[in-house]
CSV table of C-alpha atoms in Angstrom, one decimal:
chain,number,residue,atom,x,y,z
A,140,UNK,CA,-46.9,-48.7,20.7
A,141,UNK,CA,-49.9,-51.2,21.7
A,142,UNK,CA,-51.9,-50.6,24.8
A,143,UNK,CA,-54.3,-52.6,26.6
A,144,UNK,CA,-56.0,-52.9,29.8
A,145,UNK,CA,-53.3,-54.0,32.4
A,146,UNK,CA,-53.6,-57.6,33.6
A,147,UNK,CA,-51.4,-60.4,35.1
A,148,UNK,CA,-49.0,-58.5,36.8
A,149,UNK,CA,-51.2,-56.3,38.5
A,150,UNK,CA,-51.0,-58.8,41.4
A,151,UNK,CA,-47.3,-58.9,41.2
A,152,UNK,CA,-46.5,-55.1,41.4
A,153,UNK,CA,-48.3,-51.9,42.4
A,154,UNK,CA,-48.4,-49.4,39.3
A,155,UNK,CA,-50.6,-48.7,36.4
A,156,UNK,CA,-49.1,-46.8,33.5
A,157,UNK,CA,-51.5,-44.7,31.0
A,158,UNK,CA,-50.3,-42.8,28.2
A,159,UNK,CA,-51.5,-40.0,26.3
A,160,UNK,CA,-50.4,-38.4,23.1
A,161,UNK,CA,-50.9,-35.0,21.7
A,162,UNK,CA,-49.5,-31.5,21.1
A,163,UNK,CA,-46.3,-33.0,19.9
A,164,UNK,CA,-45.7,-34.5,23.5
A,165,UNK,CA,-46.4,-37.8,25.6
A,166,UNK,CA,-47.9,-37.9,28.8
A,167,UNK,CA,-47.0,-41.0,30.9
A,168,UNK,CA,-49.2,-41.3,34.0
A,169,UNK,CA,-48.1,-43.3,36.8
A,170,UNK,CA,-50.5,-44.7,39.8
A,171,UNK,CA,-49.5,-46.9,42.5
A,172,UNK,CA,-45.9,-47.6,43.4
A,173,UNK,CA,-42.6,-47.0,41.3
A,174,UNK,CA,-39.9,-49.3,42.9
A,175,UNK,CA,-37.2,-51.6,42.0
A,176,UNK,CA,-39.8,-54.4,41.0
A,177,UNK,CA,-42.0,-52.2,39.0
A,178,UNK,CA,-39.3,-49.5,37.4
A,179,UNK,CA,-38.4,-52.0,34.5
A,180,UNK,CA,-42.1,-51.2,33.0
A,181,UNK,CA,-41.5,-47.6,33.1
A,182,UNK,CA,-38.1,-48.1,31.5
A,183,UNK,CA,-39.6,-50.1,28.8
A,184,UNK,CA,-42.5,-47.8,27.8
A,185,UNK,CA,-40.1,-44.6,28.1
A,186,UNK,CA,-37.6,-46.3,25.8
A,187,UNK,CA,-40.4,-47.7,23.2
A,188,UNK,CA,-41.0,-43.9,23.0
A,189,UNK,CA,-37.5,-42.8,22.4
A,190,UNK,CA,-37.4,-45.4,19.9
A,191,UNK,CA,-40.3,-43.8,17.9
A,192,UNK,CA,-38.8,-40.4,18.2
A,193,UNK,CA,-40.9,-39.2,20.5
A,194,UNK,CA,-38.8,-37.0,22.9
A,195,UNK,CA,-41.0,-34.9,24.6
A,196,UNK,CA,-42.3,-36.8,27.3
A,197,UNK,CA,-43.9,-35.7,30.5
A,198,UNK,CA,-44.3,-37.8,33.7
A,199,UNK,CA,-47.2,-37.3,36.1
A,200,UNK,CA,-46.5,-38.7,39.3
A,201,UNK,CA,-49.4,-36.7,40.9
A,202,UNK,CA,-51.1,-40.4,41.7
A,203,UNK,CA,-48.0,-42.0,42.8
A,204,UNK,CA,-47.6,-43.2,46.6
A,205,UNK,CA,-44.1,-44.5,46.5
A,206,UNK,CA,-40.5,-43.4,44.5
A,207,UNK,CA,-37.4,-44.9,45.7
A,208,UNK,CA,-34.1,-43.9,45.0
A,209,UNK,CA,-33.4,-46.5,42.2
A,210,UNK,CA,-36.1,-45.3,40.4
A,211,UNK,CA,-34.9,-41.8,40.6
A,212,UNK,CA,-31.7,-42.6,39.3
A,213,UNK,CA,-33.1,-44.2,36.3
A,214,UNK,CA,-35.7,-41.1,35.7
A,215,UNK,CA,-32.4,-38.9,35.7
A,216,UNK,CA,-30.8,-41.4,33.0
A,217,UNK,CA,-34.0,-41.3,31.0
A,218,UNK,CA,-34.2,-37.5,30.8
A,219,UNK,CA,-30.3,-37.2,30.0
A,220,UNK,CA,-31.1,-40.0,27.1
A,221,UNK,CA,-34.0,-37.5,25.7
A,222,UNK,CA,-32.2,-34.1,25.9
A,223,UNK,CA,-29.6,-36.2,23.9
A,224,UNK,CA,-31.7,-37.0,21.3
A,225,UNK,CA,-32.9,-33.4,21.0
A,226,UNK,CA,-36.2,-33.6,23.4
A,227,UNK,CA,-37.0,-33.2,27.2
A,228,UNK,CA,-38.4,-35.7,29.8
A,229,UNK,CA,-39.8,-33.9,33.0
A,230,UNK,CA,-41.7,-34.7,36.0
A,231,UNK,CA,-45.0,-33.0,37.1
A,232,UNK,CA,-47.2,-33.1,40.2
A,233,UNK,CA,-45.0,-34.6,42.8
A,234,UNK,CA,-46.6,-34.4,46.3
A,235,UNK,CA,-46.2,-36.3,49.7
A,236,UNK,CA,-43.5,-38.8,50.1
A,237,UNK,CA,-42.7,-38.6,46.6
A,238,UNK,CA,-41.9,-34.7,46.7
A,239,UNK,CA,-39.8,-35.6,49.6
A,240,UNK,CA,-37.8,-38.3,48.0
A,241,UNK,CA,-37.1,-35.8,45.3
A,242,UNK,CA,-35.9,-33.2,47.3
A,243,UNK,CA,-33.8,-35.5,49.3
A,244,UNK,CA,-32.1,-36.5,46.3
A,245,UNK,CA,-31.6,-32.6,45.2
A,246,UNK,CA,-33.4,-33.4,42.0
A,247,UNK,CA,-36.8,-31.9,42.3
A,248,UNK,CA,-36.0,-28.5,40.7
A,249,UNK,CA,-34.0,-30.2,38.1
A,250,UNK,CA,-37.0,-32.5,37.1
A,251,UNK,CA,-39.3,-30.0,37.2
A,252,UNK,CA,-41.2,-31.7,39.9
A,253,UNK,CA,-42.8,-28.8,41.4
A,254,UNK,CA,-44.9,-27.8,38.4
A,255,UNK,CA,-48.5,-29.4,38.1
A,256,UNK,CA,-49.6,-30.9,34.6
A,257,UNK,CA,-51.3,-28.5,32.2
A,258,UNK,CA,-52.8,-31.2,30.4
A,259,UNK,CA,-56.7,-31.0,30.7
A,260,UNK,CA,-58.2,-34.1,32.1
A,261,UNK,CA,-60.6,-34.4,29.4
A,262,UNK,CA,-58.3,-34.4,26.7
A,263,UNK,CA,-56.1,-37.1,27.8
A,264,UNK,CA,-56.4,-40.2,25.8
A,265,UNK,CA,-55.6,-42.5,28.8
A,266,UNK,CA,-54.4,-45.8,27.0
A,267,UNK,CA,-53.4,-48.4,29.7
A,268,UNK,CA,-50.4,-50.5,29.2
A,269,UNK,CA,-50.8,-54.1,29.3
A,270,UNK,CA,-47.8,-54.6,31.6
A,271,UNK,CA,-48.4,-58.3,31.7
A,272,UNK,CA,-47.6,-58.2,27.6
A,273,UNK,CA,-44.2,-56.8,28.3
A,274,UNK,CA,-42.9,-60.2,29.8
A,275,UNK,CA,-39.8,-58.3,31.6
A,276,UNK,CA,-37.6,-60.0,34.0
A,277,UNK,CA,-36.5,-56.7,35.8
A,278,UNK,CA,-34.1,-56.0,32.8
A,279,UNK,CA,-32.7,-59.2,32.8
A,280,UNK,CA,-32.9,-62.3,30.4
A,281,UNK,CA,-36.3,-64.2,31.0
A,282,UNK,CA,-35.7,-66.5,34.2
A,283,UNK,CA,-36.9,-69.8,32.3
A,284,UNK,CA,-34.4,-69.4,29.0
A,285,UNK,CA,-32.0,-71.7,30.3
A,286,UNK,CA,-34.5,-74.5,31.0
A,287,UNK,CA,-36.5,-73.7,27.5
A,288,UNK,CA,-32.9,-74.2,25.9
A,289,UNK,CA,-31.8,-77.3,27.7
A,290,UNK,CA,-35.2,-79.0,26.5
A,291,UNK,CA,-34.6,-77.4,22.7
A,292,UNK,CA,-31.1,-79.7,22.8
A,293,UNK,CA,-33.3,-82.5,23.6
A,294,UNK,CA,-35.4,-82.4,20.8
A,295,UNK,CA,-34.1,-83.8,17.3
A,296,UNK,CA,-32.6,-81.3,14.4
A,297,UNK,CA,-35.1,-82.4,12.1
A,298,UNK,CA,-38.0,-82.2,14.2
A,299,UNK,CA,-40.3,-79.7,13.1
A,300,UNK,CA,-41.4,-78.5,16.8
A,301,UNK,CA,-37.6,-77.9,17.6
A,302,UNK,CA,-37.8,-75.1,15.1
A,303,UNK,CA,-41.2,-73.6,16.7
A,304,UNK,CA,-39.4,-73.5,20.0
A,305,UNK,CA,-36.2,-72.2,18.7
A,306,UNK,CA,-38.2,-69.1,17.5
A,307,UNK,CA,-40.1,-69.0,20.3
A,308,UNK,CA,-37.0,-68.6,22.9
A,309,UNK,CA,-35.7,-65.8,20.5
A,310,UNK,CA,-39.1,-63.9,20.5
A,311,UNK,CA,-38.9,-64.2,24.4
A,312,UNK,CA,-35.3,-62.6,24.8
A,313,UNK,CA,-35.7,-60.4,22.0
A,314,UNK,CA,-36.7,-57.3,24.4
A,315,UNK,CA,-33.6,-57.9,26.6
A,316,UNK,CA,-31.6,-57.8,23.5
A,317,UNK,CA,-33.3,-54.6,22.3
A,318,UNK,CA,-32.3,-53.1,25.9
A,319,UNK,CA,-28.7,-54.1,25.2
A,320,UNK,CA,-28.8,-52.3,22.0
A,321,UNK,CA,-30.2,-49.1,23.6
A,322,UNK,CA,-27.1,-48.5,25.6
A,323,UNK,CA,-25.1,-47.6,22.4
A,324,UNK,CA,-27.6,-45.5,21.1
A,325,UNK,CA,-27.0,-41.9,20.5
A,326,UNK,CA,-23.7,-42.4,19.0
A,327,UNK,CA,-24.2,-41.9,15.2
A,328,UNK,CA,-26.1,-45.0,14.7
A,329,UNK,CA,-29.8,-45.6,13.9
A,330,UNK,CA,-32.0,-47.6,17.0
A,331,UNK,CA,-33.5,-49.6,14.2
A,332,UNK,CA,-29.9,-50.7,13.0
A,333,UNK,CA,-28.6,-51.6,16.5
A,334,UNK,CA,-31.8,-53.5,17.1
A,335,UNK,CA,-31.0,-55.6,14.4
A,336,UNK,CA,-27.5,-56.3,15.2
A,337,UNK,CA,-28.7,-57.0,18.6
A,338,UNK,CA,-31.3,-59.7,17.1
A,339,UNK,CA,-28.7,-61.3,15.3
A,340,UNK,CA,-26.3,-61.4,18.3
A,341,UNK,CA,-29.2,-63.1,20.1
A,342,UNK,CA,-29.9,-65.7,17.4
A,343,UNK,CA,-26.3,-66.5,17.4
A,344,UNK,CA,-26.2,-66.9,21.4
A,345,UNK,CA,-29.6,-69.1,21.4
A,346,UNK,CA,-27.8,-71.3,18.6
A,347,UNK,CA,-24.4,-71.4,20.3
A,348,UNK,CA,-25.9,-71.9,23.7
A,349,UNK,CA,-24.7,-75.4,25.2
A,350,UNK,CA,-26.4,-76.3,28.4
A,351,UNK,CA,-24.1,-79.0,29.2
A,352,UNK,CA,-21.6,-76.6,30.2
A,353,UNK,CA,-23.8,-75.7,33.2
A,354,UNK,CA,-23.7,-72.0,33.1
A,355,UNK,CA,-27.1,-70.0,32.9
A,356,UNK,CA,-28.1,-68.6,29.3
A,357,UNK,CA,-27.7,-64.9,30.6
A,358,UNK,CA,-23.9,-65.6,31.2
A,359,UNK,CA,-23.0,-66.5,27.7
A,360,UNK,CA,-26.3,-64.3,25.9
A,361,UNK,CA,-24.8,-60.8,27.2
A,362,UNK,CA,-21.7,-61.0,25.8
A,363,UNK,CA,-22.5,-62.6,22.6
A,364,UNK,CA,-24.9,-59.8,22.0
A,365,UNK,CA,-22.5,-57.0,23.4
A,366,UNK,CA,-19.6,-58.4,21.3
A,367,UNK,CA,-21.9,-58.5,18.1
A,368,UNK,CA,-22.6,-54.8,18.5
A,369,UNK,CA,-19.2,-53.9,19.2
A,370,UNK,CA,-18.3,-55.7,16.0
A,371,UNK,CA,-20.8,-53.8,14.1
A,372,UNK,CA,-19.1,-50.4,15.4
A,373,UNK,CA,-15.5,-51.4,14.3
A,374,UNK,CA,-16.1,-52.6,11.1
A,375,UNK,CA,-19.5,-51.3,9.8
A,376,UNK,CA,-19.9,-47.9,11.0
A,377,UNK,CA,-16.6,-46.1,10.1
A,378,UNK,CA,-16.0,-44.9,6.9
A,379,UNK,CA,-12.2,-44.9,7.7
A,380,UNK,CA,-11.2,-47.4,10.1
A,381,UNK,CA,-9.7,-46.5,13.2
A,382,UNK,CA,-6.9,-48.3,15.1
A,383,UNK,CA,-8.2,-51.2,17.3
A,384,UNK,CA,-7.2,-49.0,20.7
A,385,UNK,CA,-9.1,-46.0,19.6
A,386,UNK,CA,-12.0,-48.2,19.0
A,387,UNK,CA,-11.9,-49.7,22.2
A,388,UNK,CA,-11.1,-46.5,23.9
A,389,UNK,CA,-14.4,-45.4,22.3
A,390,UNK,CA,-16.4,-47.6,23.8
A,391,UNK,CA,-15.1,-47.4,27.1
A,392,UNK,CA,-15.7,-43.6,27.1
A,393,UNK,CA,-19.2,-44.1,26.0
A,394,UNK,CA,-20.0,-46.3,29.0
A,395,UNK,CA,-18.1,-44.0,31.4
A,396,UNK,CA,-19.9,-41.0,29.9
A,397,UNK,CA,-23.3,-42.7,31.0
A,398,UNK,CA,-21.8,-43.1,34.5
A,399,UNK,CA,-20.2,-40.0,35.2
A,400,UNK,CA,-23.1,-38.0,34.0
A,401,UNK,CA,-25.3,-39.9,36.6
A,402,UNK,CA,-22.7,-39.4,39.4
A,403,UNK,CA,-21.8,-35.6,38.2
A,404,UNK,CA,-25.1,-34.7,37.3
A,405,UNK,CA,-23.7,-33.1,34.0
A,406,UNK,CA,-21.9,-33.7,30.8
A,407,UNK,CA,-18.1,-35.0,32.0
A,408,UNK,CA,-15.2,-33.3,30.7
A,409,UNK,CA,-11.9,-34.6,29.1
A,410,UNK,CA,-10.7,-34.3,32.4
A,411,UNK,CA,-13.3,-36.5,34.1
A,412,UNK,CA,-13.2,-39.2,31.2
A,413,UNK,CA,-9.6,-39.6,31.7
A,414,UNK,CA,-9.4,-39.6,35.5
A,415,UNK,CA,-12.2,-42.3,35.6
A,416,UNK,CA,-10.3,-44.7,33.0
A,417,UNK,CA,-7.1,-43.7,34.2
A,418,UNK,CA,-5.8,-42.7,30.9
A,419,UNK,CA,-4.0,-39.4,29.6
A,420,UNK,CA,-6.2,-36.3,28.7
A,421,UNK,CA,-4.1,-36.5,25.4
A,422,UNK,CA,-5.6,-40.3,24.4
A,423,UNK,CA,-9.3,-39.0,25.2
A,424,UNK,CA,-8.6,-35.8,22.8
A,425,UNK,CA,-6.8,-38.3,20.0
A,426,UNK,CA,-10.0,-40.8,20.5
A,427,UNK,CA,-12.5,-37.6,19.9
A,428,UNK,CA,-10.7,-36.4,17.0
A,429,UNK,CA,-10.6,-39.8,15.5
A,430,UNK,CA,-14.3,-40.4,15.9
A,431,UNK,CA,-14.8,-37.0,14.2
A,432,UNK,CA,-12.5,-38.3,11.1
A,433,UNK,CA,-14.1,-41.4,10.8
A,434,UNK,CA,-17.1,-40.5,8.8
A,435,UNK,CA,-16.2,-38.6,5.5
A,436,UNK,CA,-18.0,-35.7,4.5
A,437,UNK,CA,-20.3,-36.6,1.6
A,438,UNK,CA,-19.7,-35.0,-1.5
A,439,UNK,CA,-23.4,-34.3,-2.1
A,440,UNK,CA,-24.1,-31.8,0.6
A,441,UNK,CA,-24.6,-28.3,-0.1
A,442,UNK,CA,-21.6,-26.2,-0.4
A,443,UNK,CA,-23.1,-23.2,1.2
A,444,UNK,CA,-26.6,-21.7,2.0
A,445,UNK,CA,-26.7,-19.3,-0.7
A,446,UNK,CA,-26.8,-21.5,-3.5
A,447,UNK,CA,-27.6,-25.2,-4.5
A,448,UNK,CA,-23.5,-26.2,-5.3
A,449,UNK,CA,-22.9,-29.4,-3.9
A,450,UNK,CA,-19.5,-29.9,-2.0
A,451,UNK,CA,-17.9,-31.9,-4.9
A,452,UNK,CA,-18.8,-28.7,-7.6
A,453,UNK,CA,-16.6,-26.4,-5.6
A,454,UNK,CA,-13.5,-28.5,-4.4
A,455,UNK,CA,-10.7,-27.9,-7.1
A,456,UNK,CA,-8.6,-30.6,-8.5
A,457,UNK,CA,-5.4,-31.0,-10.2
A,458,UNK,CA,-4.9,-29.4,-13.4
A,459,UNK,CA,-2.9,-31.0,-16.0
A,460,UNK,CA,-1.7,-27.7,-17.7
A,461,UNK,CA,0.1,-26.7,-14.4
A,462,UNK,CA,2.8,-29.6,-15.0
A,463,UNK,CA,3.3,-28.1,-18.7
A,464,UNK,CA,3.8,-24.4,-17.9
A,465,UNK,CA,7.7,-25.1,-17.2
A,466,UNK,CA,7.9,-27.1,-20.0
A,467,UNK,CA,6.3,-24.4,-22.2
A,468,UNK,CA,8.7,-21.9,-21.0
A,469,UNK,CA,11.9,-24.0,-21.4
A,470,UNK,CA,10.6,-24.8,-24.8
A,471,UNK,CA,10.1,-21.3,-26.1
A,472,UNK,CA,14.1,-20.4,-25.3
A,473,UNK,CA,15.2,-23.5,-27.0
A,474,UNK,CA,13.2,-23.1,-30.0
A,475,UNK,CA,14.4,-19.3,-30.1
A,476,UNK,CA,17.9,-21.1,-30.4
A,477,UNK,CA,17.2,-23.0,-33.6
A,478,UNK,CA,18.3,-21.8,-37.2
A,479,UNK,CA,15.8,-19.5,-38.6
A,480,UNK,CA,14.4,-22.1,-41.4
A,481,UNK,CA,14.1,-24.8,-38.5
A,482,UNK,CA,12.0,-22.3,-36.6
A,483,UNK,CA,9.9,-21.3,-39.9
A,484,UNK,CA,9.0,-25.2,-40.5
A,485,UNK,CA,8.1,-25.9,-37.0
A,486,UNK,CA,5.8,-23.0,-37.1
A,487,UNK,CA,4.2,-24.1,-40.2
A,488,UNK,CA,3.9,-27.7,-39.1
A,489,UNK,CA,2.5,-27.5,-35.6
A,490,UNK,CA,1.0,-23.8,-35.5
A,491,UNK,CA,0.0,-23.4,-39.6
A,492,UNK,CA,-1.2,-27.2,-39.7
A,493,UNK,CA,0.7,-27.5,-43.2
A,494,UNK,CA,1.6,-31.0,-44.6
A,495,UNK,CA,5.2,-31.7,-45.3
A,496,UNK,CA,4.3,-31.2,-48.9
A,497,UNK,CA,2.8,-27.7,-48.4
A,498,UNK,CA,5.6,-26.5,-46.7
A,499,UNK,CA,8.3,-27.7,-49.1
A,500,UNK,CA,6.3,-25.5,-51.5
A,501,UNK,CA,6.7,-22.6,-49.1
A,502,UNK,CA,10.6,-22.6,-48.2
A,503,UNK,CA,11.7,-24.2,-51.5
A,504,UNK,CA,13.0,-27.4,-50.3
A,505,UNK,CA,12.1,-31.0,-51.2
A,506,UNK,CA,9.4,-32.9,-48.9
A,507,UNK,CA,12.1,-35.1,-47.9
A,508,UNK,CA,14.9,-32.6,-46.7
A,509,UNK,CA,11.7,-31.0,-44.9
A,510,UNK,CA,11.2,-34.2,-43.1
A,511,UNK,CA,14.6,-34.5,-42.5
A,512,UNK,CA,14.8,-31.1,-40.6
A,513,UNK,CA,11.6,-31.6,-38.7
A,514,UNK,CA,13.0,-35.0,-37.2
A,515,UNK,CA,16.3,-33.0,-36.6
A,516,UNK,CA,14.9,-30.3,-34.9
A,517,UNK,CA,12.6,-32.4,-32.7
A,518,UNK,CA,15.0,-34.7,-31.6
A,519,UNK,CA,17.4,-31.7,-30.6
A,520,UNK,CA,14.4,-30.1,-28.5
A,521,UNK,CA,13.5,-33.2,-26.9
A,522,UNK,CA,17.2,-33.9,-25.8
A,523,UNK,CA,17.6,-30.7,-24.5
A,524,UNK,CA,14.3,-30.4,-22.6
A,525,UNK,CA,15.2,-33.6,-20.8
A,526,UNK,CA,18.6,-32.4,-19.8
């Protein structure tokens, strides 16, 4: 993560974010005010840490003067996301009005806000994040995107400046597309892959947007990017294609799970999800079972912990000899019913591997007679075996 001295937005918001890394965790120090206007910057910083697989995060609020309710809800959401990824996020150093706000909302103990930061000050790197470089618009699409696209459509298709302007608009809107992709993180797809899919959806939105219709770019871009992500999950992530109704229910359940986690302060049960979505419990269970079966287990995974054998090596297969057991048993009975001389000829031919001429010498017959008896015996056995 690139960090420099903060500038630009300092006059618009009263928040400073400083980062320190070490000991397998990250320290985020907040100074000033964390409210609706400054919250998107903290969310962006934490999401970047999570994207870099840095899941153990401590937020020091000892220098924070104000913490509003919307910020507390987002911090709870960030903590839940960190835990889902196998990490943890906690607050430390809460005092004064900040601690009062956490106690009123009933989450001070849950967020470990009563503890003090055990990270010695001399060991902190304290890289101040350049909030102006983040170019956020409070979690929404950049305010000037519609005007920029309107100007883009006035340029000639072959104009080199048009290509540069198009790329600039995509770069400007890319952070918002990435934030939309984060909604679907933690459900089996790599974050980098989801960001690529969201970027593709953004390119389609930029190329397909028509300012003459009079709509804002955000109205068109958000469903376009989300639609591209949903198509990716529908068509690319399942080894076994689920029915469309279950795919749509999975998307609804994922969104409901996040919402209910904030509301209930715990992971929702099947009954909670069914009641929230107004569907039967059986449908939720069916969808969850289908999700478990949509990714076939690799045959290269180890079959156990005691040896190096893979699953492919221990899975049984069809033995073609099993189908011949019944025929062999029936054939043995039919051969026993043949005349002794024909049984002897069959034995010499198929068990002794003798030629017809060699058999003729042993049984005292001509080679032609042996051939005729052998053919007659085989036709009789084949006919009776088929019957």
